[in-house]
Structure formats: C-alpha cells, structure tokens
Short mmCIF file of C-alpha atoms and ligand atoms in Angstrom, two decimals:
data_model
loop_
_atom_site.label_atom_id
_atom_site.label_comp_id
_atom_site.label_asym_id
_atom_site.label_seq_id
_atom_site.Cartn_x
_atom_site.Cartn_y
_atom_site.Cartn_z
CA MET K 16 74.00 74.25 121.10
CA ASP K 17 75.97 71.72 119.08
CA PHE K 18 79.75 71.89 118.77
CA GLU K 19 79.96 69.03 116.26
CA LEU K 20 80.72 69.78 112.62
CA SER K 21 78.37 68.49 109.93
CA GLU K 22 79.70 66.09 107.33
CA THR K 23 79.86 68.92 104.75
CA GLN K 24 81.74 71.21 107.14
CA ARG K 25 84.25 68.47 107.95
CA LEU K 26 84.71 67.71 104.25
CA ILE K 27 85.42 71.36 103.37
CA ARG K 28 87.80 71.74 106.31
CA ASP K 29 89.68 68.55 105.46
CA THR K 30 89.87 69.47 101.77
CA ALA K 31 91.27 72.91 102.62
CA ARG K 32 93.66 71.41 105.19
CA GLN K 33 95.07 68.88 102.73
CA TYR K 34 95.45 71.49 99.98
CA ALA K 35 97.08 73.91 102.43
CA LYS K 36 99.55 71.24 103.54
CA ASP K 37 100.40 69.89 100.07
CA VAL K 38 100.41 73.07 97.97
CA VAL K 39 100.04 76.34 99.87
CA ALA K 40 102.36 75.89 102.88
CA PRO K 41 105.44 74.65 100.98
CA ARG K 42 105.58 77.86 98.94
CA ALA K 43 104.42 80.37 101.58
CA ARG K 44 107.93 81.55 102.42
CA GLN K 45 108.81 82.18 98.76
CA THR K 46 105.46 83.87 98.19
CA ASP K 47 106.36 86.31 100.97
CA ARG K 48 110.03 86.77 100.11
CA GLU K 49 109.44 87.34 96.41
CA HIS K 50 106.21 89.32 96.82
CA ARG K 51 104.74 86.77 94.43
CA PHE K 52 100.97 86.88 93.91
CA PRO K 53 99.89 83.20 93.72
CA ALA K 54 97.79 83.66 90.55
CA ASP K 55 98.33 80.03 89.52
CA LEU K 56 96.56 78.73 92.65
CA TYR K 57 93.19 80.29 91.88
CA LYS K 58 92.08 77.70 89.32
CA GLN K 59 92.97 74.96 91.81
CA MET K 60 91.17 76.70 94.66
CA GLY K 61 88.18 77.12 92.36
CA GLU K 62 88.14 73.42 91.54
CA LEU K 63 88.18 72.58 95.24
CA GLY K 64 85.23 74.89 95.93
CA LEU K 65 87.30 77.31 98.01
CA LEU K 66 86.40 80.46 96.05
CA GLY K 67 82.65 80.10 96.50
CA VAL K 68 82.26 78.11 99.69
CA ASN K 69 78.94 79.79 100.53
CA VAL K 70 77.69 80.21 96.95
CA PRO K 71 74.87 78.02 95.54
CA GLU K 72 75.79 75.00 93.46
CA ALA K 73 73.65 76.35 90.62
CA LEU K 74 76.24 79.12 90.23
CA GLY K 75 79.20 76.78 90.55
CA GLY K 76 79.75 77.25 94.29
CA ALA K 77 80.21 74.64 97.02
CA ALA K 78 76.96 75.62 98.81
CA ALA K 79 78.59 74.60 102.09
CA GLY K 80 77.64 77.62 104.23
CA ALA K 81 79.41 80.26 106.27
CA VAL K 82 80.78 77.93 108.98
CA SER K 83 82.45 75.86 106.28
CA TYR K 84 83.85 79.06 104.79
CA SER K 85 85.29 80.04 108.16
CA LEU K 86 86.87 76.60 108.59
CA ALA K 87 88.40 76.73 105.09
CA MET K 88 89.78 80.23 105.66
CA MET K 89 91.44 79.10 108.91
CA GLU K 90 93.20 76.26 107.10
CA ILE K 91 94.48 78.33 104.16
CA ALA K 92 95.49 81.23 106.44
CA ALA K 93 97.44 78.91 108.74
CA ALA K 94 99.53 77.98 105.71
CA CYS K 95 99.77 81.37 103.97
CA ALA K 96 97.94 84.52 105.02
CA SER K 97 98.73 86.19 101.68
CA THR K 98 96.92 83.47 99.77
CA SER K 99 94.01 83.52 102.21
CA VAL K 100 93.24 87.23 101.86
CA GLY K 101 92.76 86.92 98.09
CA MET K 102 90.55 83.90 98.71
CA ALA K 103 88.54 85.90 101.27
CA VAL K 104 87.90 88.86 98.99
CA THR K 105 86.97 86.58 96.08
CA ASN K 106 84.41 84.76 98.23
CA MET K 107 83.08 88.12 99.46
CA CYS K 108 82.59 89.46 95.90
CA ALA K 109 80.99 86.22 94.73
CA GLU K 110 78.55 86.24 97.65
CA LEU K 111 77.71 89.91 97.12
CA ILE K 112 76.86 89.42 93.44
CA THR K 113 74.93 86.25 94.31
CA GLN K 114 72.87 88.17 96.86
CA PHE K 115 72.19 91.37 94.92
CA GLY K 116 72.92 90.59 91.27
CA THR K 117 70.49 90.09 88.40
CA ASP K 118 70.35 86.62 86.84
CA GLU K 119 72.58 87.87 84.05
CA GLN K 120 75.15 89.32 86.49
CA LYS K 121 75.20 86.11 88.52
CA ASP K 122 75.56 83.96 85.45
CA ARG K 123 78.36 86.04 83.99
CA HIS K 124 80.40 87.05 87.01
CA VAL K 125 79.79 84.62 89.89
CA ARG K 126 80.69 81.61 87.80
CA ARG K 127 83.96 83.21 86.69
CA LEU K 128 84.80 84.13 90.28
CA VAL K 129 84.13 80.80 91.92
CA SER K 130 85.86 78.78 89.20
CA GLY K 131 89.00 80.91 89.36
CA GLU K 132 88.58 81.82 85.70
CA ALA K 133 88.49 85.51 86.71
CA VAL K 134 91.59 84.76 88.84
CA ALA K 135 90.33 86.80 91.80
CA GLY K 136 87.65 89.24 92.80
CA ALA K 137 88.44 92.73 94.09
CA PHE K 138 86.43 94.94 96.45
CA ALA K 139 87.05 98.57 95.49
CA LEU K 140 85.50 100.62 98.29
CA SER K 141 88.32 102.57 100.03
CA GLU K 142 89.78 105.74 98.56
CA PRO K 143 92.97 107.63 99.43
CA HIS K 144 91.07 109.96 101.78
CA ALA K 145 88.21 107.61 102.74
CA GLY K 146 88.92 104.32 104.52
CA SER K 147 86.90 104.13 107.73
CA ASP K 148 84.33 106.52 106.24
CA PRO K 149 83.50 105.06 102.82
CA GLY K 150 80.51 107.41 102.59
CA ALA K 151 83.04 110.17 101.86
CA GLY K 152 84.16 108.47 98.63
CA LYS K 153 84.61 110.83 95.66
CA THR K 154 84.72 108.41 92.73
CA THR K 155 81.80 109.25 90.44
CA ALA K 156 79.59 107.34 88.05
CA VAL K 157 77.65 109.41 85.54
CA LYS K 158 75.01 108.01 83.22
CA ASP K 159 75.77 108.47 79.53
CA GLY K 160 73.10 106.87 77.38
CA SER K 161 73.23 103.15 78.09
CA ARG K 162 76.58 103.30 79.91
CA TRP K 163 77.95 104.45 83.24
CA ILE K 164 81.18 106.46 83.12
CA LEU K 165 83.41 106.06 86.18
CA ASN K 166 86.07 108.53 87.27
CA GLY K 167 88.17 108.44 90.44
CA THR K 168 90.78 106.51 92.41
CA LYS K 169 90.42 103.58 94.77
CA GLN K 170 93.12 102.67 97.29
CA TRP K 171 94.40 99.48 99.03
CA ILE K 172 92.66 97.16 96.61
CA THR K 173 93.47 93.54 97.34
CA SER K 174 94.28 91.55 94.14
CA GLY K 175 93.46 94.73 92.17
CA ALA K 176 95.98 94.20 89.36
CA TYR K 177 94.89 90.58 88.79
CA ALA K 178 91.15 90.62 89.44
CA GLY K 179 88.89 89.76 86.53
CA VAL K 180 85.83 90.99 88.43
CA ILE K 181 85.97 94.17 90.47
CA VAL K 182 83.10 95.48 92.58
CA VAL K 183 83.41 99.27 92.63
CA TRP K 184 81.60 101.90 94.69
CA ALA K 185 80.97 105.25 93.02
CA ARG K 186 78.94 108.35 93.74
CA THR K 187 75.79 108.70 91.67
CA SER K 188 74.49 111.69 93.67
CA ASN K 189 75.74 114.06 96.36
CA ASP K 190 73.50 112.58 99.03
CA GLY K 191 76.22 111.27 101.42
CA ASN K 192 75.98 107.53 102.09
CA LYS K 193 72.78 107.36 100.05
CA GLY K 194 74.60 108.79 97.02
CA LEU K 195 76.80 105.70 96.64
CA SER K 196 76.03 102.99 94.11
CA CYS K 197 77.78 99.77 93.32
CA PHE K 198 79.09 98.61 89.94
CA ILE K 199 80.73 95.56 88.46
CA VAL K 200 83.81 96.36 86.39
CA GLU K 201 85.70 93.67 84.54
CA GLY K 202 89.48 93.63 84.71
CA GLY K 203 91.01 95.06 81.53
CA THR K 204 88.14 97.51 80.87
CA PRO K 205 89.56 100.53 79.00
CA GLY K 206 90.06 103.49 81.36
CA LEU K 207 90.92 101.27 84.33
CA THR K 208 94.56 101.18 85.43
CA ALA K 209 96.26 99.60 88.42
CA GLY K 210 99.00 101.47 90.29
CA LYS K 211 102.35 100.10 91.40
CA PRO K 212 101.98 97.30 93.99
CA GLU K 213 102.41 98.64 97.54
CA GLU K 214 105.58 97.51 99.37
CA LYS K 215 103.92 96.21 102.49
CA MET K 216 105.15 95.19 105.93
CA GLY K 217 103.35 91.85 105.62
CA LEU K 218 100.99 89.94 103.31
CA ARG K 219 103.65 90.52 100.71
CA GLY K 220 102.30 87.82 98.43
CA SER K 221 98.99 89.63 98.27
CA ASN K 222 98.71 92.24 95.53
CA THR K 223 97.66 95.64 96.92
CA VAL K 224 97.25 98.49 94.44
CA SER K 225 95.38 101.67 93.74
CA LEU K 226 92.90 101.53 90.88
CA THR K 227 92.31 104.59 88.74
CA PHE K 228 89.18 105.02 86.65
CA GLU K 229 89.48 107.56 83.86
CA SER K 230 86.33 107.82 81.78
CA CYS K 231 85.93 104.10 82.35
CA ALA K 232 82.68 103.04 80.68
CA VAL K 233 80.63 100.06 81.78
CA PRO K 234 77.24 98.91 80.42
CA GLU K 235 74.21 100.15 82.39
CA GLY K 236 73.51 96.52 83.28
CA ASN K 237 76.64 96.56 85.48
CA LEU K 238 74.91 98.51 88.25
CA LEU K 239 74.79 96.04 91.16
CA GLY K 240 71.71 96.39 93.37
CA LYS K 241 69.58 99.52 93.29
CA LEU K 242 70.80 103.01 92.51
CA GLY K 243 71.81 104.65 95.82
CA ASP K 244 71.95 101.35 97.73
CA GLY K 245 75.73 100.99 97.41
CA PHE K 246 76.52 101.83 101.03
CA LYS K 247 74.16 99.16 102.33
CA LEU K 248 75.61 96.61 99.92
CA ALA K 249 79.07 97.45 101.23
CA MET K 250 77.98 97.04 104.86
CA THR K 251 76.23 93.74 104.08
CA ALA K 252 79.32 92.40 102.33
CA LEU K 253 81.61 93.58 105.13
CA ASP K 254 79.54 91.79 107.79
CA GLY K 255 80.38 88.53 106.03
CA GLY K 256 83.89 89.69 105.17
CA ARG K 257 84.64 90.29 108.84
CA ILE K 258 83.93 86.62 109.58
CA GLY K 259 86.52 85.87 106.90
CA ILE K 260 89.17 88.11 108.46
CA ALA K 261 88.39 86.79 111.95
CA SER K 262 88.95 83.30 110.55
CA GLN K 263 92.15 84.37 108.84
CA ALA K 264 93.38 85.75 112.18
CA CYS K 265 92.56 82.42 113.87
CA GLY K 266 94.48 80.53 111.19
CA VAL K 267 97.58 82.68 111.62
CA GLY K 268 97.25 82.50 115.42
CA ARG K 269 97.05 78.71 115.26
CA ALA K 270 100.14 78.56 113.04
CA ALA K 271 101.99 80.72 115.60
CA ILE K 272 101.08 78.30 118.39
CA GLU K 273 102.08 75.24 116.36
CA ALA K 274 105.47 76.76 115.52
CA SER K 275 105.97 77.73 119.17
CA VAL K 276 105.15 74.24 120.42
CA ARG K 277 107.59 72.67 117.94
CA TYR K 278 110.33 75.06 118.99
CA ALA K 279 109.62 74.72 122.72
CA LYS K 280 110.06 70.94 122.46
CA GLU K 281 113.30 71.10 120.46
CA ARG K 282 115.16 74.04 121.93
CA LYS K 283 117.11 73.36 125.10
CA ALA K 284 118.29 75.86 127.71
CA PHE K 285 119.82 75.18 131.10
CA GLY K 286 119.86 71.47 130.23
CA GLN K 287 116.19 70.99 129.40
CA PRO K 288 113.67 71.75 126.63
CA ILE K 289 112.40 75.29 127.10
CA GLY K 290 108.85 73.86 126.96
CA ASP K 291 109.54 72.39 130.42
CA PHE K 292 109.80 75.85 131.94
CA GLN K 293 106.68 77.21 133.53
CA ALA K 294 107.21 80.61 131.89
CA LEU K 295 106.80 78.99 128.45
CA ARG K 296 103.96 76.75 129.51
CA PHE K 297 101.94 79.66 130.86
CA MET K 298 102.48 81.54 127.59
CA LEU K 299 101.27 78.53 125.59
CA ALA K 300 98.28 78.08 127.90
CA ASP K 301 97.21 81.70 127.43
CA MET K 302 97.79 81.52 123.67
CA GLN K 303 95.67 78.39 123.24
CA THR K 304 92.87 79.79 125.42
CA GLN K 305 92.74 83.04 123.46
CA LEU K 306 92.78 81.18 120.15
CA SER K 307 89.89 78.93 121.18
CA ALA K 308 87.84 81.95 122.29
CA ALA K 309 88.43 83.67 118.94
CA GLU K 310 87.51 80.53 116.98
CA LEU K 311 84.26 80.18 118.89
CA LEU K 312 83.37 83.82 118.20
CA ALA K 313 84.06 83.37 114.49
CA TRP K 314 82.06 80.15 114.26
CA ARG K 315 79.14 81.61 116.22
CA ALA K 316 78.93 84.59 113.86
CA ALA K 317 79.14 82.21 110.90
CA ALA K 318 76.48 79.89 112.36
CA MET K 319 74.14 82.86 112.82
CA LYS K 320 74.75 83.85 109.21
CA ASP K 321 73.91 80.30 108.14
CA GLN K 322 70.70 80.50 110.19
CA LYS K 323 69.84 83.78 108.40
CA ARG K 324 69.81 85.64 111.71
CA PRO K 325 71.27 89.18 112.04
CA PHE K 326 74.99 88.81 112.76
CA THR K 327 76.49 92.31 112.40
CA ARG K 328 77.45 92.56 116.08
CA GLU K 329 78.78 89.00 116.25
CA ALA K 330 80.89 89.44 113.09
CA SER K 331 82.44 92.63 114.45
CA MET K 332 83.09 91.03 117.86
CA ALA K 333 84.78 88.08 116.18
CA LYS K 334 86.87 90.32 113.92
CA LEU K 335 87.88 92.64 116.77
CA PHE K 336 88.84 89.88 119.19
CA ALA K 337 90.45 87.52 116.68
CA SER K 338 92.60 90.18 114.99
CA GLU K 339 93.91 91.50 118.30
CA MET K 340 94.40 87.93 119.55
CA SER K 341 96.45 86.98 116.52
CA ASN K 342 98.73 90.00 116.95
CA ARG K 343 99.31 89.08 120.61
CA LEU K 344 99.94 85.42 119.76
CA CYS K 345 102.38 86.14 116.95
CA ASP K 346 104.27 88.55 119.18
CA ARG K 347 104.47 85.85 121.90
CA ALA K 348 105.61 83.31 119.32
CA VAL K 349 108.53 85.56 118.34
CA GLN K 350 109.40 85.92 122.03
CA ILE K 351 109.38 82.15 122.51
CA HIS K 352 111.74 81.74 119.56
CA GLY K 353 114.16 84.35 120.93
CA GLY K 354 116.69 85.53 118.32
CA TYR K 355 115.45 82.85 115.90
CA GLY K 356 112.04 84.46 115.96
CA TYR K 357 113.52 87.60 114.47
CA ILE K 358 115.00 86.02 111.33
CA ASP K 359 113.21 84.51 108.38
CA GLU K 360 114.59 81.00 108.84
CA PHE K 361 111.59 80.49 111.11
CA PRO K 362 108.05 81.43 110.05
CA VAL K 363 106.97 83.41 113.11
CA GLU K 364 108.37 86.78 112.00
CA ARG K 365 106.22 86.42 108.85
CA TYR K 366 103.19 85.56 110.95
CA LEU K 367 103.71 88.70 113.04
CA ARG K 368 104.07 90.90 109.94
CA ASP K 369 101.04 89.26 108.30
CA ALA K 370 98.88 89.60 111.41
CA ARG K 371 99.49 93.32 111.76
CA VAL K 372 97.02 94.42 109.08
CA GLN K 373 94.20 92.35 110.54
CA THR K 374 93.28 95.06 113.05
CA ILE K 375 93.19 97.55 110.15
CA TYR K 376 91.51 96.12 107.05
CA GLU K 377 87.82 95.28 106.66
CA GLY K 378 87.26 97.91 109.36
CA THR K 379 89.77 98.90 112.01
CA SER K 380 89.43 97.70 115.61
CA GLU K 381 88.09 101.16 116.39
CA ILE K 382 85.35 100.82 113.74
CA GLN K 383 84.45 97.35 115.08
CA ARG K 384 84.00 98.91 118.52
CA VAL K 385 81.75 101.60 116.99
CA VAL K 386 79.62 98.90 115.36
CA ILE K 387 79.45 96.70 118.49
CA ALA K 388 78.60 99.62 120.79
CA ARG K 389 75.82 100.78 118.45
CA GLU K 390 74.33 97.30 118.39
CA VAL K 391 74.56 96.97 122.18
CA LEU K 392 72.82 100.31 122.70
CA LYS K 393 70.20 99.51 120.03
CA ALA K 394 69.38 96.19 121.70
CA ALA K 395 68.90 97.97 125.03
CA GLY K 396 66.14 100.06 123.38
N1 CAA H 408 74.06 95.91 107.01
C1 CAA H 408 73.12 96.53 106.23
N2 CAA H 408 72.92 97.88 106.28
C2 CAA H 408 73.67 98.60 107.15
C3 CAA H 408 74.65 98.00 107.98
C4 CAA H 408 74.83 96.60 107.90
N3 CAA H 408 75.73 95.96 108.66
N4 CAA H 408 75.26 98.95 108.72
C5 CAA H 408 74.67 100.12 108.37
N5 CAA H 408 73.73 99.90 107.42
C6 CAA H 408 72.83 100.90 106.81
C7 CAA H 408 72.12 101.66 107.92
O1 CAA H 408 70.94 100.99 108.31
C8 CAA H 408 71.83 102.99 107.26
O2 CAA H 408 70.67 102.87 106.46
P1 CAA H 408 69.54 104.05 106.45
O3 CAA H 408 70.26 105.22 105.84
O4 CAA H 408 68.44 103.51 105.58
O5 CAA H 408 69.17 104.28 107.86
C9 CAA H 408 73.03 103.19 106.33
O6 CAA H 408 73.60 101.88 106.12
C10 CAA H 408 74.07 104.10 106.91
O7 CAA H 408 74.53 103.52 108.12
P2 CAA H 408 75.28 104.34 109.26
O8 CAA H 408 74.51 105.58 109.57
O9 CAA H 408 75.56 103.40 110.39
O10 CAA H 408 76.64 104.78 108.52
P3 CAA H 408 77.93 105.50 109.05
O11 CAA H 408 78.36 106.48 108.02
O12 CAA H 408 77.71 105.99 110.44
O13 CAA H 408 79.06 104.37 108.99
C11 CAA H 408 80.41 102.54 109.80
C12 CAA H 408 79.00 103.22 109.70
C13 CAA H 408 80.14 101.28 110.58
C14 CAA H 408 81.43 103.39 110.48
C15 CAA H 408 80.87 102.17 108.36
O14 CAA H 408 81.21 103.33 107.63
C16 CAA H 408 82.05 101.21 108.32
O15 CAA H 408 81.87 100.01 108.50
N6 CAA H 408 83.28 101.70 108.04
C17 CAA H 408 84.46 100.85 107.84
C18 CAA H 408 84.65 100.56 106.37
C19 CAA H 408 85.46 99.30 106.14
O16 CAA H 408 85.33 98.32 106.85
N7 CAA H 408 86.27 99.30 105.08
C20 CAA H 408 87.02 98.15 104.73
C21 CAA H 408 87.48 98.25 103.33
S1 CAA H 408 87.38 96.73 102.44
C22 CAA H 408 88.74 95.81 102.81
O17 CAA H 408 89.48 96.08 103.69
C23 CAA H 408 88.88 94.58 101.94
C24 CAA H 408 90.28 94.03 101.89
O18 CAA H 408 91.02 94.35 100.99
C25 CAA H 408 90.73 93.01 102.80
#
C-alpha cells in the first residue's frame, strides 16, 4: 500500500487546482445565480487535459489514469460543482467510446470530446419513467436500411442542450435489459430536440434537459458496442462514473470545511473566535475525519480501476459514502455559519444545494446499497 501520488497524479492535481483557483472559483457564484452553463470553459479544460484524464494520448487524452481523474474532479468540484458535473459526464462518455468504440468512432468522437470541440458529452440513459431501472427504457431504435431511426424521450440529461456528442440508449428488441443498445448521436442531428432547462435546487450552472428523438436518423456505424449490449455498457460506464461523483462529493465537502474553518477563525461570540469553542472544534474534527474516509474510498476504487481489477463494489461504496458525507458536511457548514450560512453572501448554502443531488444521480444511495449487497453476497459464494 502506497499513499504517495505519482508525478503524473501530482501534476494533474496541481494543474486542476491552479485552474480551479484562477478561473473556475471566481465565477462559481455567478454561474449559480445566473444559471449560466460555462460553455466557454470547455476548450480550456480540454487544453489542460481535464476532459479526457483517463483517455489514451493517441486519442488526445491525458492518459493519466483514474486516480488522477479523481484528484482533478475533487479540485474542480471544490471550486464549482456545476462545472465539475459537466466535466465528469464528458470524461465518462469519452472513456466509454474509447473502450467500446470502433477505430472510426474513437477517431471522430473521442477527439472532439477531450479537446472540448464538442463542448461536452451527454449520457442519455434515464427516461421520465425509468431512472433507477434503465432496463425499462422505452426509447426505440429501428433499423432502416443503413440507418437507425430513434424515437423516444430521455430525461435529466446533463449538458444535453450543449453536448456535441450524446451517448443514447435505445431499445432494439423487447428482451428487457438485453434489448437495449447504445448509439452515438451528434448534437444538432435533425429529429433531436432539447427541452426547457430544468429549474433545479442546486447545480444551477449545469444544463439539465429532456431530449426528444423524433424519427432521428443516425448512420448504422453509430451503434456503440454490440447490438443488445447496451445495458452492460451503461453499467460499465456508471462504475467509472460513480468514482467521478464520489470525487465531486469530496471536493464539495472539502470546500465546506475550508469555508467553515475561515468563518470559525473570524467570527467572534462571547468575546472569542467561535473556533475556540469545543462545540465547533468537535464538528470540524468529525467533518475532516469523514472527508478523509470518503477520499480514501474514492482513491481506492480509482486505484483498482487503474490496476484493471474489478471495482464495481468499491465504486458504489465510495459513491454512497462520499455523497452522504458531503450532504452532512454541507449541512454542518451552514450550521457553523449561523444566519450567514443561509444567505448567498457566503458559499455554503450553494454547497448544500449542490450536494443534494449527489445521493440521487449516477444511481441513488438505495441503488448503491443494492449493488454493494449483491457483491458482498456474491463474494461469500
Ligand atoms: N459491469 C458490467 N456488467 C454489469 C454490471 C457492471 N457493473 N452490473 C450488471 N452487469 C450486467 C450483469 O452481469 C447482467 O448480465 P447478464 O444478463 O449477462 O447476466 C446484466 O448487466 C444485467 O444486470 P442485473 O441483472 O444486475 O440488472 P438489474 O436490472 O437488476 O439492474 C442495477 C441492476 C444495479 C439496479 C442497475 O439497473 C442500476 O445501476 N441502476 C441505476 C441506474 C443509474 O445509475 N442511472 C444513472 C443515470 S446517469 C446519470 O445520472 C448521469 C448524470 O447526469 C450525472
């Protein structure tokens, strides 16, 4: 066991940290207040390698591995969770096409994703009636000569209105999970329309829309992976995606602690800084301990992914623990700030709103427990 970062990991973390400090953090409040999708940052993030951290150099990625990806996500999320979720989904799409795509698909789509040329990637799995159970999706893809024709509606699609590359799941037969296949659809394809952006409680700088496919035709070469393998592709992508959301949760949790420490040193009550009271100190001690535990879970899952070992259980454990940790920490941070925690002059109310979705997207806490329990029982034979 080695807790030291490699030179590459340190470089990616420091690059992300500097960029977060100089560019992302100063505009995070406006991004949230104005519900402004940070489209202009994607080219910059692409240039820094942040959109394809675990994608081979031959496809334009940083080839720095999953631990580096986790570190980078933590840094961007600590500055702006809205920006980090678009980064996470773009990395997830780029990795999925890298893993399962044909040479032509990789060449065309991965390069555009990791450079930021496609702006963002979108992961169109959920439907209005099918979130936790994607196998119940009703969107269809029907073969028509050399094209696939897609019809249906996807829901809660991160960056959906901006994404140049969208990975879409559609039913190619009525065989439950095995009837799902995966397709690449380019933004702007005729027959694809984005709904009105959702007015969300948090992550307000992230664009969340429904996507409707009406006789939307894509070339037959846009089938990603094998026909009927879509469900497995989704599960594979989500294993990695859950490391991303665990890391996002750690970033937001860390930002909540940093804000709380600053405030606890400045704010005085009963003639002394509130950080001198044991009540505050015990809160900070618990917060830091929980954050460190979540970080270690995220990095362990990422290290196992880098070692090409199975990491489904570890990714779900990291996502479950980190997302619930970040909600607890942000709630504590508001408490430490008192009335100031409840207004937007201080960042902690944004952190609390942003953290809330982390126990919901990329698989709810309940789904993570289903996955973990299955793996525990499977391992016991
Ligand atoms: N990797 C590879 N294959 C896997 C897998 C994994 N982690 N997990 C399951 N599979 C395979 C199984 O081996 C099985 O294959 P066979 O049919 O050959 O045996 C097949 O997939 C079906 O698996 P299950 O029987 O376990 O499927 P299930 O219907 O019971 O569902 C589930 C399992 C874990 C509940 C799954 O449906 C799930 O994860 N649901 C949550 C969906 C989710 O996370 N959605 C998030 C939306 S995306 C998002 O939020 C992005 C964003 O914007 C931020």
